[in-house]
Coordinates of C-alpha atoms and ligand atoms in Angstrom, one line a residue:
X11 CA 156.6 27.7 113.4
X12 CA 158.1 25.2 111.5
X13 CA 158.1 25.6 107.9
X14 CA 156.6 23.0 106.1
X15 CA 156.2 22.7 102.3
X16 CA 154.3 20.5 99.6
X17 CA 154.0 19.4 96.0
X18 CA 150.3 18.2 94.7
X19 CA 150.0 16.6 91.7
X20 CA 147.4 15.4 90.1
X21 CA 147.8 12.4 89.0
X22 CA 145.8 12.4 85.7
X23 CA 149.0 11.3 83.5
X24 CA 152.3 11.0 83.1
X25 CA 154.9 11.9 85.3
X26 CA 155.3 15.6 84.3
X27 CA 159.1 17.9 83.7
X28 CA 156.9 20.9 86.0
X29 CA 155.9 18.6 88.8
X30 CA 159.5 18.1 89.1
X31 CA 160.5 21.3 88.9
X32 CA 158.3 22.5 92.0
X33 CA 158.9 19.8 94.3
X34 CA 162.6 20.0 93.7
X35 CA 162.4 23.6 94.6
X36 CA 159.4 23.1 97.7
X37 CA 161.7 20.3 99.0
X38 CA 165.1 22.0 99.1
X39 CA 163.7 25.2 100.8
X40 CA 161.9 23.0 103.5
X41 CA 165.0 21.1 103.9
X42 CA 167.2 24.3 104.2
X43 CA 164.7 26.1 107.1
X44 CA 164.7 22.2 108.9
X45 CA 161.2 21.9 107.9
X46 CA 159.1 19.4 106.3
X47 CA 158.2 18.5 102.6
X48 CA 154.9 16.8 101.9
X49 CA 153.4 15.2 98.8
X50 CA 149.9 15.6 98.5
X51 CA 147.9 13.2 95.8
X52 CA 145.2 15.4 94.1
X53 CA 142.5 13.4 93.1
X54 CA 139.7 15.1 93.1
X55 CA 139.1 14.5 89.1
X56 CA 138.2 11.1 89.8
X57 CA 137.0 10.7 85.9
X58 CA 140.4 11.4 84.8
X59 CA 142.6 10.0 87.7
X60 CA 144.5 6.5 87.6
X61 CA 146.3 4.9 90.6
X62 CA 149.2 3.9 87.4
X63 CA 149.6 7.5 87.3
X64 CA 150.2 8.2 91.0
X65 CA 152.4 5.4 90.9
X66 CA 154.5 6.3 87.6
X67 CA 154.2 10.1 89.5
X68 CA 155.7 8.7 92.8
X69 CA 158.4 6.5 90.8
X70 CA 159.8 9.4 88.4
X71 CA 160.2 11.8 91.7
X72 CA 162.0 9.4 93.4
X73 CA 164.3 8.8 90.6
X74 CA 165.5 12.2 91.0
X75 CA 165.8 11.7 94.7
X76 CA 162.7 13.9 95.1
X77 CA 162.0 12.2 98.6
X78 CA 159.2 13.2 100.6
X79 CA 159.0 13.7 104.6
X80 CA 154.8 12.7 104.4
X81 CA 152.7 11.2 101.4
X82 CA 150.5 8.7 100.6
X83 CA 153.1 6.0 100.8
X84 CA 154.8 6.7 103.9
X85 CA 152.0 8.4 105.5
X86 CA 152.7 11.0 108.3
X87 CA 150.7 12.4 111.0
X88 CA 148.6 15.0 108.8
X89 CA 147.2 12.2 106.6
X90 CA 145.5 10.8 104.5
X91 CA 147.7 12.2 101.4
X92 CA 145.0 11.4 98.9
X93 CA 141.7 13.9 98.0
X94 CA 140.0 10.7 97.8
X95 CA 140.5 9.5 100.9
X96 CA 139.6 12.7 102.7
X97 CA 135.7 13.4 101.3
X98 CA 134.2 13.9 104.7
X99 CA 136.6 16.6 105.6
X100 CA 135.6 18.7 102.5
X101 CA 131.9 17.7 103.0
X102 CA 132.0 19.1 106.7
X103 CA 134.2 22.3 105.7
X104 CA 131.7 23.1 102.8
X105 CA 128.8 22.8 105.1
X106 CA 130.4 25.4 107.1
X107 CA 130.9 27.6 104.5
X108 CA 127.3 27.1 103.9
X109 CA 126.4 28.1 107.1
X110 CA 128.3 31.2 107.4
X111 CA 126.9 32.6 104.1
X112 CA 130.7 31.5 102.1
X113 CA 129.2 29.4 100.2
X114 CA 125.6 28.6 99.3
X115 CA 123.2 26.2 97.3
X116 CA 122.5 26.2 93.3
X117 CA 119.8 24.6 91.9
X118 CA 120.1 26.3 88.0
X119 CA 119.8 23.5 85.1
X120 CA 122.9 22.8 82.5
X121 CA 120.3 24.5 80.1
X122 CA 120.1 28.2 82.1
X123 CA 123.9 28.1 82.1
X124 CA 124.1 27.5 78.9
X125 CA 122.0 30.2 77.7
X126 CA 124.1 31.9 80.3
X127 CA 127.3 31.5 79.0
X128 CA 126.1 32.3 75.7
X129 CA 124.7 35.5 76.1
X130 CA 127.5 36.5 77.8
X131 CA 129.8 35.6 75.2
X132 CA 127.4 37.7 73.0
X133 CA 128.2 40.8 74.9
X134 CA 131.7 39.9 75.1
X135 CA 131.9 39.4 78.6
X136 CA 133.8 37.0 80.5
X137 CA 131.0 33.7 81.3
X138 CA 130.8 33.6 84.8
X139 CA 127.8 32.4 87.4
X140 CA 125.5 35.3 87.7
X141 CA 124.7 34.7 91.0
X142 CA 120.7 33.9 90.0
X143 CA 120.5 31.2 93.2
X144 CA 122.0 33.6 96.2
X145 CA 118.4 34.9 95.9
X146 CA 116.7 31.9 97.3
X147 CA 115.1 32.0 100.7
X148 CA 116.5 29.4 103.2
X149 CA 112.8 28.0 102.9
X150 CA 112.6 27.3 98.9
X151 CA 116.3 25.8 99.4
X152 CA 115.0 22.9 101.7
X153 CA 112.0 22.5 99.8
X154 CA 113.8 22.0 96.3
X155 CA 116.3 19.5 98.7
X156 CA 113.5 17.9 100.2
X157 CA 112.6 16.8 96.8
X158 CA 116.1 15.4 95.8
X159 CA 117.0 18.4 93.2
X160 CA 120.3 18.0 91.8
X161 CA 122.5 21.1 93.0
X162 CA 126.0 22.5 93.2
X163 CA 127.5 24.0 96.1
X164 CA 128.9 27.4 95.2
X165 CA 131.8 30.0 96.6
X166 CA 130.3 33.6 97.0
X167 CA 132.2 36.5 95.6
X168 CA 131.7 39.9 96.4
X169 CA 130.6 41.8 93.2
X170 CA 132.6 44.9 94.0
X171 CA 136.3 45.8 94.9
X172 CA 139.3 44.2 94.2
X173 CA 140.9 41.1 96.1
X174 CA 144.8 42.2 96.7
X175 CA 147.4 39.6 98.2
X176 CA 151.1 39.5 98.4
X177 CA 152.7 36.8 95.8
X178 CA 156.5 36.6 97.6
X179 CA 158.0 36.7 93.9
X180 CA 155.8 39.1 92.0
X181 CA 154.7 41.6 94.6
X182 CA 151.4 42.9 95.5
X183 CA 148.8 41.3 93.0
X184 CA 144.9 43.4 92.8
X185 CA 142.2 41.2 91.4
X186 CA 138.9 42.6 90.5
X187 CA 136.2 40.4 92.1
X188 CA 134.2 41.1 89.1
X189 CA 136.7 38.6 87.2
X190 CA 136.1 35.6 89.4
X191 CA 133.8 33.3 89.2
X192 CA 131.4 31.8 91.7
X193 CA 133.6 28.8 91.7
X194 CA 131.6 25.4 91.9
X195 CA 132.9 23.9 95.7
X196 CA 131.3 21.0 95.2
X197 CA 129.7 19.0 92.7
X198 CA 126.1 17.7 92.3
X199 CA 127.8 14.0 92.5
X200 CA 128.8 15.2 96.0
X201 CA 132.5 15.4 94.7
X202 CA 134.4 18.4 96.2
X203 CA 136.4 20.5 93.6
X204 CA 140.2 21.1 93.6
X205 CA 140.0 24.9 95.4
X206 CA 137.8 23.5 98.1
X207 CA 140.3 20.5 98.6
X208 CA 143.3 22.6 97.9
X209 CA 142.6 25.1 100.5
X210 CA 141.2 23.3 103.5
X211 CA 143.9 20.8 102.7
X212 CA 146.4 23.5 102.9
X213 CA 145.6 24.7 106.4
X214 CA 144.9 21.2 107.8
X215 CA 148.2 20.4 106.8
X216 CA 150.3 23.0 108.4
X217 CA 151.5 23.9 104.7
X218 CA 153.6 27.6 105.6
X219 CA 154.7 28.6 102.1
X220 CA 153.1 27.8 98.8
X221 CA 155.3 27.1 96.0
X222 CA 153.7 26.5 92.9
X223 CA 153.1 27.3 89.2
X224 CA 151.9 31.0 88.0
X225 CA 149.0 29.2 86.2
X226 CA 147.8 29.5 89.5
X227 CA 147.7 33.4 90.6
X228 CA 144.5 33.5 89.3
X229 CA 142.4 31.1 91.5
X230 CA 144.7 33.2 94.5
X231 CA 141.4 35.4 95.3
X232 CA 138.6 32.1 95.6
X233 CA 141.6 31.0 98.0
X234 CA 142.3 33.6 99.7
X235 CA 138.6 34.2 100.0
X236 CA 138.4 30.5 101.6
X237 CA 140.4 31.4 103.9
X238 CA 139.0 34.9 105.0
X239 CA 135.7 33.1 105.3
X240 CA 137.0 30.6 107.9
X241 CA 139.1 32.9 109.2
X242 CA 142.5 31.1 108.7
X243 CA 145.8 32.5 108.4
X244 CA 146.8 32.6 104.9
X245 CA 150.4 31.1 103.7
X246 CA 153.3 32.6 102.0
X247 CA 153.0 32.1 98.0
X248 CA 155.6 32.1 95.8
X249 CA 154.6 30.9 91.9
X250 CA 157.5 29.5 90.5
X251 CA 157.6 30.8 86.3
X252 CA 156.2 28.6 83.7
X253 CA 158.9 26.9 81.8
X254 CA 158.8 28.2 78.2
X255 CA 160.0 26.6 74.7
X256 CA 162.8 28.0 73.2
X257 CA 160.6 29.9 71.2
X258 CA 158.9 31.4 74.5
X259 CA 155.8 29.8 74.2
X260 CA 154.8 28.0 77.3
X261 CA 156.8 24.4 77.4
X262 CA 153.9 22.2 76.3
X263 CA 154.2 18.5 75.0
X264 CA 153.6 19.1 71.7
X265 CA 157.0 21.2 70.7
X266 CA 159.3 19.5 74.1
X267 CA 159.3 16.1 75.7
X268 CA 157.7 17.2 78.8
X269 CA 157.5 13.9 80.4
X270 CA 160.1 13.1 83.2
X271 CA 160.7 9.2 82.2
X272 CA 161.8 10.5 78.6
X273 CA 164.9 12.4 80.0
X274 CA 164.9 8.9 82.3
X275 CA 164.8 7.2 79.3
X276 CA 166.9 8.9 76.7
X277 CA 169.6 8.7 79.8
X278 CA 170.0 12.1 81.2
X279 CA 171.5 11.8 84.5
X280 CA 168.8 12.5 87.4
X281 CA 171.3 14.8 89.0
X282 CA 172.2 16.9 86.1
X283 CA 168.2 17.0 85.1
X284 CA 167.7 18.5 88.9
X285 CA 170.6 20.9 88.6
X286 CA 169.2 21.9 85.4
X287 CA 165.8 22.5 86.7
X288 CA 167.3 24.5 89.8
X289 CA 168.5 27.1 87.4
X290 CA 164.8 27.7 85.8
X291 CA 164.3 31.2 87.2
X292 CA 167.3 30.8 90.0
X293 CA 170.7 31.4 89.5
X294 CA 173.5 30.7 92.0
X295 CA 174.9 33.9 93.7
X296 CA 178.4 33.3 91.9
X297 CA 176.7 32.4 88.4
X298 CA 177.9 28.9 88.4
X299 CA 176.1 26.8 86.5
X300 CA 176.9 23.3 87.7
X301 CA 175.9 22.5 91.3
X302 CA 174.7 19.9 93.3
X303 CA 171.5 19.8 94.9
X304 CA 173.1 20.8 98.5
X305 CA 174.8 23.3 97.4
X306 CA 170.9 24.1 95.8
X307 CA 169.7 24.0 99.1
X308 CA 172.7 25.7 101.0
X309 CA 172.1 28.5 98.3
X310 CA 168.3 29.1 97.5
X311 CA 166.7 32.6 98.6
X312 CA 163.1 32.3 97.3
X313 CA 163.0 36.0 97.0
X314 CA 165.8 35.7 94.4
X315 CA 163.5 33.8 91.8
X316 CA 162.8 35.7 88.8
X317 CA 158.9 36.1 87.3
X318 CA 160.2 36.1 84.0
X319 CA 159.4 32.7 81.8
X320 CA 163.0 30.4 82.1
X321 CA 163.5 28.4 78.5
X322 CA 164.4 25.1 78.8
X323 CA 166.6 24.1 76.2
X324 CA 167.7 20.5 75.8
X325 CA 170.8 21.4 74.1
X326 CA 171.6 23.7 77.2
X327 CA 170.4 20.4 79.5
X328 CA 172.7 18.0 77.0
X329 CA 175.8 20.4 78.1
X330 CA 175.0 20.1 81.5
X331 CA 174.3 16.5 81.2
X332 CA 177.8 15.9 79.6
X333 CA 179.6 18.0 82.5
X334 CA 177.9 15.8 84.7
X335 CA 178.9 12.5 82.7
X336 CA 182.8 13.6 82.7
X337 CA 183.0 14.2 86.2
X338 CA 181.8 10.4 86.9
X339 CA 184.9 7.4 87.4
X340 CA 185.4 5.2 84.6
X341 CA 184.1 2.7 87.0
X342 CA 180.8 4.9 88.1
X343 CA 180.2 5.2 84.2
X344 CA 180.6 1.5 83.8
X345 CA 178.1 1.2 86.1
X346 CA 175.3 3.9 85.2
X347 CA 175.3 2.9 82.1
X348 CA 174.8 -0.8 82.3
X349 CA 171.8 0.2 84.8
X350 CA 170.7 2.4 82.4
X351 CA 170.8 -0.2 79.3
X352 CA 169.9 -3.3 81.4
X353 CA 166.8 -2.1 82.7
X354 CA 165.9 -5.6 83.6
X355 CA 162.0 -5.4 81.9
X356 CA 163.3 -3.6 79.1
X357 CA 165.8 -6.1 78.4
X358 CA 163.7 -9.4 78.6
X359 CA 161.6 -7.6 76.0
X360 CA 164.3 -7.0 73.6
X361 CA 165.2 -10.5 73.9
X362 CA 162.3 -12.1 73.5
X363 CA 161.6 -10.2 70.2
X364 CA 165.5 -10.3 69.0
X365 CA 165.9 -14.1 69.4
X366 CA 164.1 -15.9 66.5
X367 CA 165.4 -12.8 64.6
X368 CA 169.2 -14.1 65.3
X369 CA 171.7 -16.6 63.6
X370 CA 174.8 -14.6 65.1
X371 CA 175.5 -12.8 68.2
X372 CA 176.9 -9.5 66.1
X373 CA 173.8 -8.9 64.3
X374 CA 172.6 -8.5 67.8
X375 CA 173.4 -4.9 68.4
X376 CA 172.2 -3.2 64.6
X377 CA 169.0 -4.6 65.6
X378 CA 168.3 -2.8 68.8
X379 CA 170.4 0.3 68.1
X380 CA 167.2 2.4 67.7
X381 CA 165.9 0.8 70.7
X382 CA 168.7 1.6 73.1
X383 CA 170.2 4.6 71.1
X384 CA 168.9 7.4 69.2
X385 CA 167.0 6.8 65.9
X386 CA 169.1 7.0 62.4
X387 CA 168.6 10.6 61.0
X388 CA 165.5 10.4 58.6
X389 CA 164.2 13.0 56.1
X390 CA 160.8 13.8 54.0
X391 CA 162.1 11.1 51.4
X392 CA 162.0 8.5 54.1
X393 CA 158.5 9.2 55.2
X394 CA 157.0 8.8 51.6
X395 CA 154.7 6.2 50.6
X396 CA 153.5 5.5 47.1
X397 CA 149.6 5.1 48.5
X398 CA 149.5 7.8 51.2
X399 CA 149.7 11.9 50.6
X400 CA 152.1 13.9 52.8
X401 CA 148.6 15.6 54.7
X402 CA 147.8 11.3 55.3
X403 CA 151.4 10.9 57.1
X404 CA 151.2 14.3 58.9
X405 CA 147.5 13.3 60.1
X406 CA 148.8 9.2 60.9
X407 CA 151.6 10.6 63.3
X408 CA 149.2 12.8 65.1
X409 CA 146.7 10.4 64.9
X410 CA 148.9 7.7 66.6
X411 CA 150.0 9.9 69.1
X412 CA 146.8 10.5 70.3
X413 CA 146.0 6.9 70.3
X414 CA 149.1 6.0 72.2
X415 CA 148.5 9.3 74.8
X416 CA 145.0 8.0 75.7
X417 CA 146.1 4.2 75.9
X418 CA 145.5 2.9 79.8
X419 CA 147.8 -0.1 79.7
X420 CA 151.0 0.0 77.8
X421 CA 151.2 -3.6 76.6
X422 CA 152.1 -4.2 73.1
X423 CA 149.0 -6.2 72.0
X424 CA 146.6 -3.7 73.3
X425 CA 148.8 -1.2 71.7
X426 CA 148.4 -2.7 68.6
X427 CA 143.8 -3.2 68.8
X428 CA 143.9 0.7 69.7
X429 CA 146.7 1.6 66.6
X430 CA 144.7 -1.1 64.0
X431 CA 141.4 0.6 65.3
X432 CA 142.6 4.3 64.7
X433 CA 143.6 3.2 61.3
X434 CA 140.6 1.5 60.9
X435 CA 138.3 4.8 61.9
X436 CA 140.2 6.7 59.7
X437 CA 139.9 4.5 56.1
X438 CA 143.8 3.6 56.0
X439 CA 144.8 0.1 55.5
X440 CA 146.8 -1.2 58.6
X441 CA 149.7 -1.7 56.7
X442 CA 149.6 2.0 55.1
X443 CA 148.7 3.0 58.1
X444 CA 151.8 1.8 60.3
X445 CA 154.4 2.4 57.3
X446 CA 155.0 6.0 57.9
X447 CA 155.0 5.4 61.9
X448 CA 157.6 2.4 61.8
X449 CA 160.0 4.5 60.0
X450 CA 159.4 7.9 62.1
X451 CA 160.1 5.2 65.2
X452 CA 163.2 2.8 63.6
X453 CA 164.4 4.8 61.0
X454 CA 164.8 2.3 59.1
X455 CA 161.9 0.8 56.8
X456 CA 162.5 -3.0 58.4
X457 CA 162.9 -3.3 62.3
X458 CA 161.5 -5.5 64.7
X459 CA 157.8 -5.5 65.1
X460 CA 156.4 -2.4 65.4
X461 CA 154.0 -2.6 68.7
X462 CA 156.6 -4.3 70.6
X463 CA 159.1 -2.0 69.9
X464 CA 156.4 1.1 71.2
X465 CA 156.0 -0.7 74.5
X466 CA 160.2 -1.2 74.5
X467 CA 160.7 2.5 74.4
X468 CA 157.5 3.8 76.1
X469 CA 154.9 6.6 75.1
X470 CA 157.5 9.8 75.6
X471 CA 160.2 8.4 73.7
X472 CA 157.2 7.4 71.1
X473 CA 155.9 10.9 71.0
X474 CA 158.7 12.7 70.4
X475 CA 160.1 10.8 67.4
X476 CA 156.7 11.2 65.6
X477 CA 156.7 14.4 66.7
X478 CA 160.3 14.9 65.6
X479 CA 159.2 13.2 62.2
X480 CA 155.8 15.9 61.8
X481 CA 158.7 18.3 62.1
X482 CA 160.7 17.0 59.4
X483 CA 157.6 16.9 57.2
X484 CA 157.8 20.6 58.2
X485 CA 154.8 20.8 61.0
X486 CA 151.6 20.9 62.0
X487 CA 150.5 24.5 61.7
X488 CA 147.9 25.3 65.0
X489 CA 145.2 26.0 61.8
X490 CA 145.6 22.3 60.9
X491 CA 145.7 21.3 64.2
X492 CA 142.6 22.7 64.9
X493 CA 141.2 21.0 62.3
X494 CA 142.6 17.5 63.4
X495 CA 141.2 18.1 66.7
X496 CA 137.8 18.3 65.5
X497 CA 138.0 15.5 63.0
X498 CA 139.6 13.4 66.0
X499 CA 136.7 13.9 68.3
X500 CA 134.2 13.7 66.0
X501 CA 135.7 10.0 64.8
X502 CA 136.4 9.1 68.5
X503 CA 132.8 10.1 69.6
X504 CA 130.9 7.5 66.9
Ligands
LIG624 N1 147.0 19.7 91.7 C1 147.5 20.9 91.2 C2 148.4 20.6 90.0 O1 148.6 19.5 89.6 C3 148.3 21.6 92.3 C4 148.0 23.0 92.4 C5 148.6 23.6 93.6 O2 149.8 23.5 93.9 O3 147.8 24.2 94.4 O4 149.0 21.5 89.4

């Protein structure tokens, strides 16, 4: 059987550092067996999905020359590529499941599992469905249908026993079934659920071996029960190790660009960023640490990938990165780096914003210098303000980044209406309000404007100078943070 391999994202943001990581590692052991590698689109969070996103997720993988043998853009003969454009198929397989007693009807009100959940938290328990609904005779089902009552679809899970399966990297894993859920399969909207269209998606497609992240081992036993109920043959799993922060906590936006365009962005070269990410958990018989990605591919023994948490450290990635930079021609240099700078949108923005500000061509350069380079050191002095406390700037930066993370078009004038309206919610003055964020951005305390320089160097570079600058002002602790999350959905929800 040919081996064939896939990558799913979801495509509910930006492009993400770990989406990377497993579809460099799906791809090159498809490539190496002579198989296939297939991207899948998961949008079954319709809410929360954006075609931009699948786009911007589509664009950063092929930056890294993450191609794909079948996907939604190039379709293939096991398509469509898109949750949303394969309903029916779920619709039909969770009617089986129905039918064979996998999965069954539940009528219960947001109210009873709420009291549910409650209770159970009460008693220290873990909230799960109770299972109050696999009581109701096939009779009162069609009844309460009959009359148009809102339901769920449900997975059954046995209430005794463990679920055991084979992860290729870890070994034999036990589950109790007592800790799973009865997973909703389907929503009352009609909407199928990720482990529904995971699974059937899975065996439809011929996927043999399931590379993905650990945060996934423990939806392994409502998968593997999918499977057991229709009788398929389960695949190979492998979950790849979370990348950690160098302080070992799991690699999360908030500590580490996680974002694939900032490493685009900040010039990291796409081949030293996949080399990089090959040695997250993988290391190359002979210990060499710079190798291309066929020599990846020529190399790579799945069984060889290690459980334990890989850190990925930027200064580690910089090394690599300047290894990578040495080795090019003067000419090739020449030429990635005027690609790199000239960016062709990027540029006619910078001009348009630099031109009224000119009266020679060499005052050209110290203008954009934060723009195309790195931001001038800064430090807490540089941050002050005579009308705003040091809590205000802390809160402004995280306030902004929020603002900029939930923006859903990255134009400079609607950046602006969602920045002036943050300030606005909070009781700051605009101009008090984007002080602290034009220095954390610049460096400097006059630049060019301030919302066209934010669309100029996009939402990850953004992030991780304020972020950079809450560091200097020495951090949000998770205690504050906490409290910032509440006051920010409480002034976001009025
Ligand atoms: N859509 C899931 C994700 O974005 C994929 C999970 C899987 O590979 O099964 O992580």
């Amino acid at each position: 059987m040919s081996v064939r391999t896939r990558v799913a994202p979801s495509p509910t943001g930006t492009p993400h550092l770990g989406t990377a990581y497993i579809a460099l590692f799906n791809k090159a052991y498809a490539e190496q067996q002579g198989g296939d590698f297939i991207l899948r689109i998961e949008d079954s969070d319709a809410a929360r999905s954006s075609k931009q996103s699948e786009t911007d997720i589509l664009d950063a993988l092929k930056w890294l020359d993450l191609s794909w043998d079948e996907g939604p853009d190039i379709g293939g003969s096991y398509g469509p590529y898109r949750i949303s454009e394969r309903l029916r198929i779920y619709e039909a397989h969770a009617n089986e499941l129905i039918q064979s007693g996998g999965a069954f009807r539940c009528f219960c009100s947001q109210e009873r599992l709420d009291d549910l959940r409650r209770e159970q938290q009460r008693r220290s328990e873990t909230p799960k469905y109770d299972g109050h609904c696999l009581a109701l005779s096939a009779s009162e089902i069609q009844r309460r249908m009959d009359a148009g009552e809102s339901h769920v679809v449900r997975l059954r899970v046995p209430e005794t026993g463990d679920c055991t399966f084979t992860d290729q990297i870890r070994g034999e894993i036990s589950i109790p079934w007592q800790q799973i859920d009865m997973q909703v399969l389907v929503k009352s909207d009609g909407f199928p659920t990720y482990h529904l269209c995971a699974t059937v998606d899975d065996h439809l497609m011929g996927i043999t071996h399931i590379l993905r992240g650990e945060e996934w081992i423990s939806s392994c036993p409502k998968h593997v029960l999918i499977y057991d109920y229709f009788g398929w043959q389960f695949q190979e799993l492998f979950h790849l190790p979370l990348l950690r922060n160098t302080d070992q906590s799991k690699m999360s936006k908030r500590k580490n660009p996680t974002g694939i365009n900032y490493y685009r962005d900040r010039g990291y070269l796409p081949e030293a960023l996949l080399n990089y990410l090959a040695t997250m958990g993988w290391s190359m018989p002979d210990e060499r640490e710079q190798f291309s990605y066929a020599q990846f591919t020529e190399n790579l023994d799945l069984i060889r990938i290690s459980p334990r948490g890989p850190v990925f450290d930027i200064e580690k990635l910089d090394w690599l990165n300047g290894c990578y930079i040495r080795d090019l021609s003067n000419d090739e240099f020449q030429t990635r780096v005027v690609s790199w700078a000239g960016n062709s949108e990027r540029v006619e923005k910078i001009v348009s914003m630099l031109q009224e500000r000119t009266e020679r061509f060499d005052q050209v350069l110290p203008q954009v210098e934060y723009l195309l380079g790195d931001r001038k050191p800064i430090d807490k002095e540089d941050l002050a303000h005579t009308s705003l406390s040091e809590e205000d700037v802390l809160k402004i930066l995280d306030f902004a980044t929020r603002t900029l993370e939930s923006a859903s078009t990255w134009r400079s004038d609607e950046i602006g209406v969602a920045l002036r309206q943050t300030a606005e919610i909070c009781g700051y003055k605009v101009r008090d309000f984007v002080a602290p964020l034009f220095v954390a951005l610049s460096g400097r305390k006059v630049a060019l404007p301030l919302f066209d320089s934010i669309e100029v160097l996009g939402l990850e570079l953004t992030r991780a100078r304020f972020r950079s600058a809450i560091e200097i002002l020495g951090g949000i602790s998770n205690k504050k943070l906490k409290k910032l999350d509440k006051e920010w959905t409480t002034l976001t929800q009025t």
